[in-house]
PDB file of N, CA and C in Angstrom:
ATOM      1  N   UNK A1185      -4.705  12.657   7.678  1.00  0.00           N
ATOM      2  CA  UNK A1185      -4.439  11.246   7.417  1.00  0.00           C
ATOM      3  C   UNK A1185      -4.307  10.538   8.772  1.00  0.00           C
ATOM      4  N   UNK A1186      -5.069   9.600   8.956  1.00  0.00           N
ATOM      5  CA  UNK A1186      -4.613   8.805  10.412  1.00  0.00           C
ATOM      6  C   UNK A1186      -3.384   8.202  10.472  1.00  0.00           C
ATOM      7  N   UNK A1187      -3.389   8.413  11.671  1.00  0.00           N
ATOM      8  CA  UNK A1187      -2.206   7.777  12.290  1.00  0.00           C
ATOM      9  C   UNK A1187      -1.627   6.300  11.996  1.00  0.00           C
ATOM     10  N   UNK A1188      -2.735   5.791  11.993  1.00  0.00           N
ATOM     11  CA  UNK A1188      -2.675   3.843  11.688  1.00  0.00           C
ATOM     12  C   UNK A1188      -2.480   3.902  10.102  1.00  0.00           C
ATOM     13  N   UNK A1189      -2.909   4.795   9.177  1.00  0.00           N
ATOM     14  CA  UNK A1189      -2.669   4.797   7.815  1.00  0.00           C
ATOM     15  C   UNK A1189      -0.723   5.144   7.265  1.00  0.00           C
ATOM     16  N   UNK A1190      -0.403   6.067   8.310  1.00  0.00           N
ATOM     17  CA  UNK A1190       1.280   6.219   8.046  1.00  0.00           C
ATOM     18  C   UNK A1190       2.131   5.301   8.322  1.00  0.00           C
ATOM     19  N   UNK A1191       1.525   4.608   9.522  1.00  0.00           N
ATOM     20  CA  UNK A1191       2.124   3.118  10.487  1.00  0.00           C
ATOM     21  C   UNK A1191       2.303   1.986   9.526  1.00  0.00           C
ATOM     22  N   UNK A1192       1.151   2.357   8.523  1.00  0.00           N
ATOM     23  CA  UNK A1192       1.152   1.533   8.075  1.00  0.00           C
ATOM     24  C   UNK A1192       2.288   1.115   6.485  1.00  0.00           C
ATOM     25  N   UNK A1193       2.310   2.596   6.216  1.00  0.00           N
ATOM     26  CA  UNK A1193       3.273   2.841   5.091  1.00  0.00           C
ATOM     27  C   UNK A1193       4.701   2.759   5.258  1.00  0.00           C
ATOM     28  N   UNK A1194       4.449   2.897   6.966  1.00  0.00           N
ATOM     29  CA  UNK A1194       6.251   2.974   6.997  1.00  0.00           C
ATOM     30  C   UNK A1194       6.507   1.373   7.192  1.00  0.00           C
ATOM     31  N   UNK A1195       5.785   0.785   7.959  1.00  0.00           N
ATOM     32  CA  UNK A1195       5.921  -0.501   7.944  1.00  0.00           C
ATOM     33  C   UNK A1195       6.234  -1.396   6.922  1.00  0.00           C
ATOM     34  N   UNK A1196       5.414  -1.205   5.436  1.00  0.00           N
ATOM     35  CA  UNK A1196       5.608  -1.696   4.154  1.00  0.00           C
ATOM     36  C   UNK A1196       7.097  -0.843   3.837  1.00  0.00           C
ATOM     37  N   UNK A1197       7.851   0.122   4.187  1.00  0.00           N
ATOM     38  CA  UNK A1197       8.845   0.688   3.708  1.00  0.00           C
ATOM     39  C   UNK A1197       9.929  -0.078   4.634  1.00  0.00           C
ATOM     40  N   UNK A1198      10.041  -0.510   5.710  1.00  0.00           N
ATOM     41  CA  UNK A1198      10.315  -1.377   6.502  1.00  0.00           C
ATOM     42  C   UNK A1198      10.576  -2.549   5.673  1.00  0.00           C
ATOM     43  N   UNK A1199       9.805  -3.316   5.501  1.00  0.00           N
ATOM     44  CA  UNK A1199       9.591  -4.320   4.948  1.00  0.00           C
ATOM     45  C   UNK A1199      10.926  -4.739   3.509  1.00  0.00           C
ATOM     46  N   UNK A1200      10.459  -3.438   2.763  1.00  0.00           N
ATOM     47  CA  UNK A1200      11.249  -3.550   1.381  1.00  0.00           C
ATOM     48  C   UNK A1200      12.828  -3.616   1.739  1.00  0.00           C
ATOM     49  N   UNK A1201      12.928  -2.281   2.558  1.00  0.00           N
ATOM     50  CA  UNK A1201      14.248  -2.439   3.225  1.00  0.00           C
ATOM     51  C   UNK A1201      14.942  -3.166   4.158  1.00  0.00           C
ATOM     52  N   UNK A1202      13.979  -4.034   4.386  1.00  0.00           N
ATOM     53  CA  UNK A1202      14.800  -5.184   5.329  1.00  0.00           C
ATOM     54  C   UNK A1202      15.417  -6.255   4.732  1.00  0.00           C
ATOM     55  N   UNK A1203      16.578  -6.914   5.251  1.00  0.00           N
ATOM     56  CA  UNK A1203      17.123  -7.823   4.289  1.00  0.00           C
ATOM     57  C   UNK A1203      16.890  -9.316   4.838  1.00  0.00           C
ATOM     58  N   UNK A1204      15.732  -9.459   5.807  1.00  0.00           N
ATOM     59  CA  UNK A1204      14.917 -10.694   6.407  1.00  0.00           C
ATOM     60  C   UNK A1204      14.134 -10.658   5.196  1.00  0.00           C
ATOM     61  N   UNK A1205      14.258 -12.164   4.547  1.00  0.00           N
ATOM     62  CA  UNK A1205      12.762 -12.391   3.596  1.00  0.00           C
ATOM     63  C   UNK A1205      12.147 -13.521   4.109  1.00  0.00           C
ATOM     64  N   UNK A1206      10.928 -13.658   3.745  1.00  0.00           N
ATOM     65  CA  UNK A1206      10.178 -14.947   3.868  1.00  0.00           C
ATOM     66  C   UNK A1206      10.823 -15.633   2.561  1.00  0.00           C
ATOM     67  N   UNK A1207      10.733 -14.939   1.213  1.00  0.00           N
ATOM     68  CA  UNK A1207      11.340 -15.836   0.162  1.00  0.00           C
ATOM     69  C   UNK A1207      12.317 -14.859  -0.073  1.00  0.00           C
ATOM     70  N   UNK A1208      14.032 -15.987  -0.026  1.00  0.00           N
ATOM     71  CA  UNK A1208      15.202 -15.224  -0.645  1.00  0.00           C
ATOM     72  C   UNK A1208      14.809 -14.228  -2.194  1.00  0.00           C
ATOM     73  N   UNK A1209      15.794 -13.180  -1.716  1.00  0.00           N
ATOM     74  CA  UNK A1209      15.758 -12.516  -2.999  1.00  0.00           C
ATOM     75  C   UNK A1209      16.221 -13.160  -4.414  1.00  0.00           C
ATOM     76  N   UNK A1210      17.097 -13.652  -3.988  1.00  0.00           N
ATOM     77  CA  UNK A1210      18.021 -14.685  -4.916  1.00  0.00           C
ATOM     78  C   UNK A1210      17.368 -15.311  -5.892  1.00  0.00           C
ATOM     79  N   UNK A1211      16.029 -15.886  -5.459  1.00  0.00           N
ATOM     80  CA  UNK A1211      14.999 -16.402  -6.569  1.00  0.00           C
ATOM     81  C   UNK A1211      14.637 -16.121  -7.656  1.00  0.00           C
ATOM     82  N   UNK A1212      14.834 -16.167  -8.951  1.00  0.00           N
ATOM     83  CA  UNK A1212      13.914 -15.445  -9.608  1.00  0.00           C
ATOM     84  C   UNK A1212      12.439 -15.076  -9.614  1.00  0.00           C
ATOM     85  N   UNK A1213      11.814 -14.563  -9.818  1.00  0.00           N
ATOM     86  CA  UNK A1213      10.440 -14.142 -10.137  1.00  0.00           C
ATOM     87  C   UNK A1213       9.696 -14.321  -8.573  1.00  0.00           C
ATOM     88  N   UNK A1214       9.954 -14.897  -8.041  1.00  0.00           N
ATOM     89  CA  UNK A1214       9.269 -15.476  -6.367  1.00  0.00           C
ATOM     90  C   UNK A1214      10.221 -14.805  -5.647  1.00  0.00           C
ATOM     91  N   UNK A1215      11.371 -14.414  -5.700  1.00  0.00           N
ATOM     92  CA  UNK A1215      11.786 -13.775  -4.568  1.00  0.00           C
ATOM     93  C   UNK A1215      11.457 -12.182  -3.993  1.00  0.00           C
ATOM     94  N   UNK A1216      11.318 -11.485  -5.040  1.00  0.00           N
ATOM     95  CA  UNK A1216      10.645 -10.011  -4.397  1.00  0.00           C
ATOM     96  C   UNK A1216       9.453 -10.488  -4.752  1.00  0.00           C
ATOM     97  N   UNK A1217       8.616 -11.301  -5.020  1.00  0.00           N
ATOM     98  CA  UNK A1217       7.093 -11.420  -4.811  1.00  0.00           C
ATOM     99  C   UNK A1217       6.819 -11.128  -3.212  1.00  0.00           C
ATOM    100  N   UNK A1218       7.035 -11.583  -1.984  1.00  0.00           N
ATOM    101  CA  UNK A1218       6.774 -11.341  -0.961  1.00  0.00           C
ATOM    102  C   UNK A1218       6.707  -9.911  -0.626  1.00  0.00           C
ATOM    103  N   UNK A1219       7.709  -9.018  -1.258  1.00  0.00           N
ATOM    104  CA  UNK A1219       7.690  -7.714  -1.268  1.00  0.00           C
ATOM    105  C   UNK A1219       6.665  -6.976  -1.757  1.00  0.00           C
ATOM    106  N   UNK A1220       5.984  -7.312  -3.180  1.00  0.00           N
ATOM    107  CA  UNK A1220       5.417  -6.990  -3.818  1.00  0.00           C
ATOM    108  C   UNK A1220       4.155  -7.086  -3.357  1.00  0.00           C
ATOM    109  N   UNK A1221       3.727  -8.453  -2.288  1.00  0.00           N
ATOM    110  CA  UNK A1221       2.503  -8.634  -1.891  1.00  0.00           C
ATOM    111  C   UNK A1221       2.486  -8.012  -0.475  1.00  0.00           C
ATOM    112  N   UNK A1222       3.304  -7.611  -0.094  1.00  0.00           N
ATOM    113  CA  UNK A1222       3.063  -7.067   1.439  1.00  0.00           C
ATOM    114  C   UNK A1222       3.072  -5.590   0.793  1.00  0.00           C
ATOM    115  N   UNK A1223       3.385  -5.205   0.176  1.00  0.00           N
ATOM    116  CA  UNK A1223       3.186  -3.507  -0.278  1.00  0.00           C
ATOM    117  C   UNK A1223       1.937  -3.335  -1.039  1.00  0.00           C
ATOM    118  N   UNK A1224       1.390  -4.226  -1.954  1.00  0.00           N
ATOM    119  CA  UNK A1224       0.442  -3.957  -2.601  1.00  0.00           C
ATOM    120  C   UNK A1224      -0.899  -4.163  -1.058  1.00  0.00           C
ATOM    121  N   UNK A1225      -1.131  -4.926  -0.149  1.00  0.00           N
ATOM    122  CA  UNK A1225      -1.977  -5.234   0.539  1.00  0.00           C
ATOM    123  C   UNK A1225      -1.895  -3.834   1.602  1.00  0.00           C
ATOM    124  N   UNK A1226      -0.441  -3.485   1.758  1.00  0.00           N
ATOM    125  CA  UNK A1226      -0.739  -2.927   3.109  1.00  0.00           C
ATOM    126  C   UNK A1226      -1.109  -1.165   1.986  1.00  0.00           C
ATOM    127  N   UNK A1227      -0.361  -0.926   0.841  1.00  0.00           N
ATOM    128  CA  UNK A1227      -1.147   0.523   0.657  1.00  0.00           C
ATOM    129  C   UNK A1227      -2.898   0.196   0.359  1.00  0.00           C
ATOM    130  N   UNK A1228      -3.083  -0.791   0.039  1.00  0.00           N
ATOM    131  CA  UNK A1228      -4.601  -0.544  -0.202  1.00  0.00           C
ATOM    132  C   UNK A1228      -5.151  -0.746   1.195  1.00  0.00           C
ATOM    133  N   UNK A1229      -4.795  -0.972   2.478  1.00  0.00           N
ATOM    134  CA  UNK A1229      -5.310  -1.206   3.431  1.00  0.00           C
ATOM    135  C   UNK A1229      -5.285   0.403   3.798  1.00  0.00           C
ATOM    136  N   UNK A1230      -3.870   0.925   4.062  1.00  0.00           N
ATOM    137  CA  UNK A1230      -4.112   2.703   4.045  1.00  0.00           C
ATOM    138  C   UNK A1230      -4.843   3.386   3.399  1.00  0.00           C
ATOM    139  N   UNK A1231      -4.981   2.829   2.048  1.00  0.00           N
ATOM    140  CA  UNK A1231      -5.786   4.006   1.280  1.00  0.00           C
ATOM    141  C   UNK A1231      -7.567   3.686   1.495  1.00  0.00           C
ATOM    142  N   UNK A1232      -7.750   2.573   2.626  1.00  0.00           N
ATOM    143  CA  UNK A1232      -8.724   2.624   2.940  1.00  0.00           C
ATOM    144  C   UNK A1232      -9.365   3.522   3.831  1.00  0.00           C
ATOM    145  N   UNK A1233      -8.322   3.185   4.903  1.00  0.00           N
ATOM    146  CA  UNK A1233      -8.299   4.020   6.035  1.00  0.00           C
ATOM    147  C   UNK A1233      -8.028   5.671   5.998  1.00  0.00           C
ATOM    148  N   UNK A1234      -7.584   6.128   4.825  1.00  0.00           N
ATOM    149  CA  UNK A1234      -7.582   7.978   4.839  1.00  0.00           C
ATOM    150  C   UNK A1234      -8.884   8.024   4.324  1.00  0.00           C
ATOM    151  N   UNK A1235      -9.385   9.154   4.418  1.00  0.00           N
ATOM    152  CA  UNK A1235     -10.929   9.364   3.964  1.00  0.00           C
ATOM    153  C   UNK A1235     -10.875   9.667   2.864  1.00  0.00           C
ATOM    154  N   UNK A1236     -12.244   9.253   2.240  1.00  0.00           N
ATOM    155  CA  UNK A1236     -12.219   9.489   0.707  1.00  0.00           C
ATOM    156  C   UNK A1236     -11.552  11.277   0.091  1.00  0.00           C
ATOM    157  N   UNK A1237     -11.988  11.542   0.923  1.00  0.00           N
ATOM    158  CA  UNK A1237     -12.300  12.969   0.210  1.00  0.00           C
ATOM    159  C   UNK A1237     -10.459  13.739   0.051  1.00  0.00           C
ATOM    160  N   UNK A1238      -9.798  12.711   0.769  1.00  0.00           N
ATOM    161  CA  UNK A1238      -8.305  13.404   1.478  1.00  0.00           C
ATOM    162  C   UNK A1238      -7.556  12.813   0.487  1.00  0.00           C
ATOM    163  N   UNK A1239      -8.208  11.455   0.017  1.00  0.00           N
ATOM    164  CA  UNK A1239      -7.110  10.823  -1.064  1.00  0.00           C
ATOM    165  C   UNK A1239      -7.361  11.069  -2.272  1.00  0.00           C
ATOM    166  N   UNK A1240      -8.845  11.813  -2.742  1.00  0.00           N
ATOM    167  CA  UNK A1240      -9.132  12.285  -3.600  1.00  0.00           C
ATOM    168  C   UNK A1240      -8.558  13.276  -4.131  1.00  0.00           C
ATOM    169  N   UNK A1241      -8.242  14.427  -3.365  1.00  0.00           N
ATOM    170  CA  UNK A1241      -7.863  15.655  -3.212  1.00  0.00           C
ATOM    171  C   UNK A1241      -6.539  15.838  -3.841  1.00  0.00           C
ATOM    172  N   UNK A1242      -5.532  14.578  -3.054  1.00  0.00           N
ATOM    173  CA  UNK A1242      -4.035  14.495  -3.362  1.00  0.00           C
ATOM    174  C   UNK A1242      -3.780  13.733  -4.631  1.00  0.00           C
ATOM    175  N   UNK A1243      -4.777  12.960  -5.202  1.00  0.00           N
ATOM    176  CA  UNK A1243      -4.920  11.993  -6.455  1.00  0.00           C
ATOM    177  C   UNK A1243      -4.614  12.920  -7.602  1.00  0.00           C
ATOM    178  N   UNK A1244      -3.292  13.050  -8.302  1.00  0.00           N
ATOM    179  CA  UNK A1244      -3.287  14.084  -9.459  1.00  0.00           C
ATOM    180  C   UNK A1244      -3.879  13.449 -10.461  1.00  0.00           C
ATOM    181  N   UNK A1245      -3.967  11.967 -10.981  1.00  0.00           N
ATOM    182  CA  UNK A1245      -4.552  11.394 -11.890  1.00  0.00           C
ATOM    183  C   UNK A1245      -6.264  11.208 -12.175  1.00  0.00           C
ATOM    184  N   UNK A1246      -6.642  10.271 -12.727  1.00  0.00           N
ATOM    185  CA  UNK A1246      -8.495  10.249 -13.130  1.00  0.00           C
ATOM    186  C   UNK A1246      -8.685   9.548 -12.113  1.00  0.00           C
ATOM    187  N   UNK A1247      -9.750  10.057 -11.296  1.00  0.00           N
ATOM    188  CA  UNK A1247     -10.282  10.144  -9.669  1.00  0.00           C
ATOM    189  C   UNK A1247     -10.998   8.800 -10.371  1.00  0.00           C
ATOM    190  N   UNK A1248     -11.519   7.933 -11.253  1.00  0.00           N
ATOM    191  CA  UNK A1248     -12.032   6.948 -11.302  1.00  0.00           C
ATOM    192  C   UNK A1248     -10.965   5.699 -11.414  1.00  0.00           C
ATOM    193  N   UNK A1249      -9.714   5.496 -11.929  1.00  0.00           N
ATOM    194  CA  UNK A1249      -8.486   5.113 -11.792  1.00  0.00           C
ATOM    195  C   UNK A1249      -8.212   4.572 -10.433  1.00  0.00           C
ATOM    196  N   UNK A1250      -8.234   5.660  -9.516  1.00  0.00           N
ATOM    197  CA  UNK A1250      -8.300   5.291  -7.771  1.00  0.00           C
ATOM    198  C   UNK A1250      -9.402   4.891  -7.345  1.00  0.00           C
ATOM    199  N   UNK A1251     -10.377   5.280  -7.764  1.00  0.00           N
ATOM    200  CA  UNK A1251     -11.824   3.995  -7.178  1.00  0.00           C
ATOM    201  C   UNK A1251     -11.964   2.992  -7.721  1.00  0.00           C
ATOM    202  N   UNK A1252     -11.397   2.641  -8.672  1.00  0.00           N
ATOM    203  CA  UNK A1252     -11.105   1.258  -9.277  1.00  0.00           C
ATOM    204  C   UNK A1252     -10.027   0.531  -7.796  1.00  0.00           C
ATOM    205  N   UNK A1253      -8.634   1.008  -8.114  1.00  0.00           N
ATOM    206  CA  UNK A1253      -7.658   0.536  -6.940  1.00  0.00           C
ATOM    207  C   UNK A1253      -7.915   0.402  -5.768  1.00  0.00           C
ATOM    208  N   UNK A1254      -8.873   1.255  -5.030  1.00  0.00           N
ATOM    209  CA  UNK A1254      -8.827   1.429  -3.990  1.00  0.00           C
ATOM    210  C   UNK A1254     -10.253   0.658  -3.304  1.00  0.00           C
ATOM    211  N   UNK A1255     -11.209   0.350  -4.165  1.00  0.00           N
ATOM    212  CA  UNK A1255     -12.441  -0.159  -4.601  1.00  0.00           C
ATOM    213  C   UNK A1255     -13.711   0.573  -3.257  1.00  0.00           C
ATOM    214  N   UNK A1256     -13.673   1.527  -3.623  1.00  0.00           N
ATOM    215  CA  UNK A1256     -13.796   2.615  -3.281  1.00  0.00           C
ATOM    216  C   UNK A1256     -14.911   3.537  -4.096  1.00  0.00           C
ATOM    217  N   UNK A1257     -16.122   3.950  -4.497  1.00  0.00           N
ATOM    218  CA  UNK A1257     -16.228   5.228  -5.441  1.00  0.00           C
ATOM    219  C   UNK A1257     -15.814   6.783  -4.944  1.00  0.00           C
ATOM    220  N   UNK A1258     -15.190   7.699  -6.009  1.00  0.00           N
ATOM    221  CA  UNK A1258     -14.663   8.947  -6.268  1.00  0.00           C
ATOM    222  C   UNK A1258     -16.238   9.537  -4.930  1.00  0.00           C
ATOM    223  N   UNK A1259     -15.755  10.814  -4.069  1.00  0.00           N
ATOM    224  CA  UNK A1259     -16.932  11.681  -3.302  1.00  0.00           C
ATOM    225  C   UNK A1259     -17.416  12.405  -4.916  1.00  0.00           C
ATOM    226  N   UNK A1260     -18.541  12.741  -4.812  1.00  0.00           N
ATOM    227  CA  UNK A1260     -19.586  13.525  -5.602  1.00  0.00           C
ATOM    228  C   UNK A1260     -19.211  14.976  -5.287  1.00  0.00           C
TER     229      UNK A1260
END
């Protein structure tokens, strides 16, 4: 797995756990949205960056499921 792909996960784990928001939590429905959109962007940016064949491998679910998400097709 590259290096820039873990950077990148811990960063989004960073993120959740920090108690700096762009939008207060306090909000309803809009306040962990900021959370929600910086985690959903940055794992699909990682799961770009590991190679197909590595995220395939570790994928316990239907390998077409993750090429949908990842927009991506399953290796042959």
């Amino acid at each position: 797995v590259p290096r820039r792909a873990r950077w990148l996960v811990v960063f989004a784990l960073l993120w959740v756990l920090s108690p700096i928001d762009l939008i207060p939590e306090f909000l309803p429905v809009i306040g962990p949205l900021d959370d929600v959109v910086v985690v959903a962007l940055v794992l699909h940016r990682a799961a770009r960056l590991v190679p197909a064949e590595v995220l395939f491998d570790a994928w316990p679910g239907d390998p077409t499921l993750l090429a949908r998400l990842i927009g991506r097709p399953a290796p042959a």
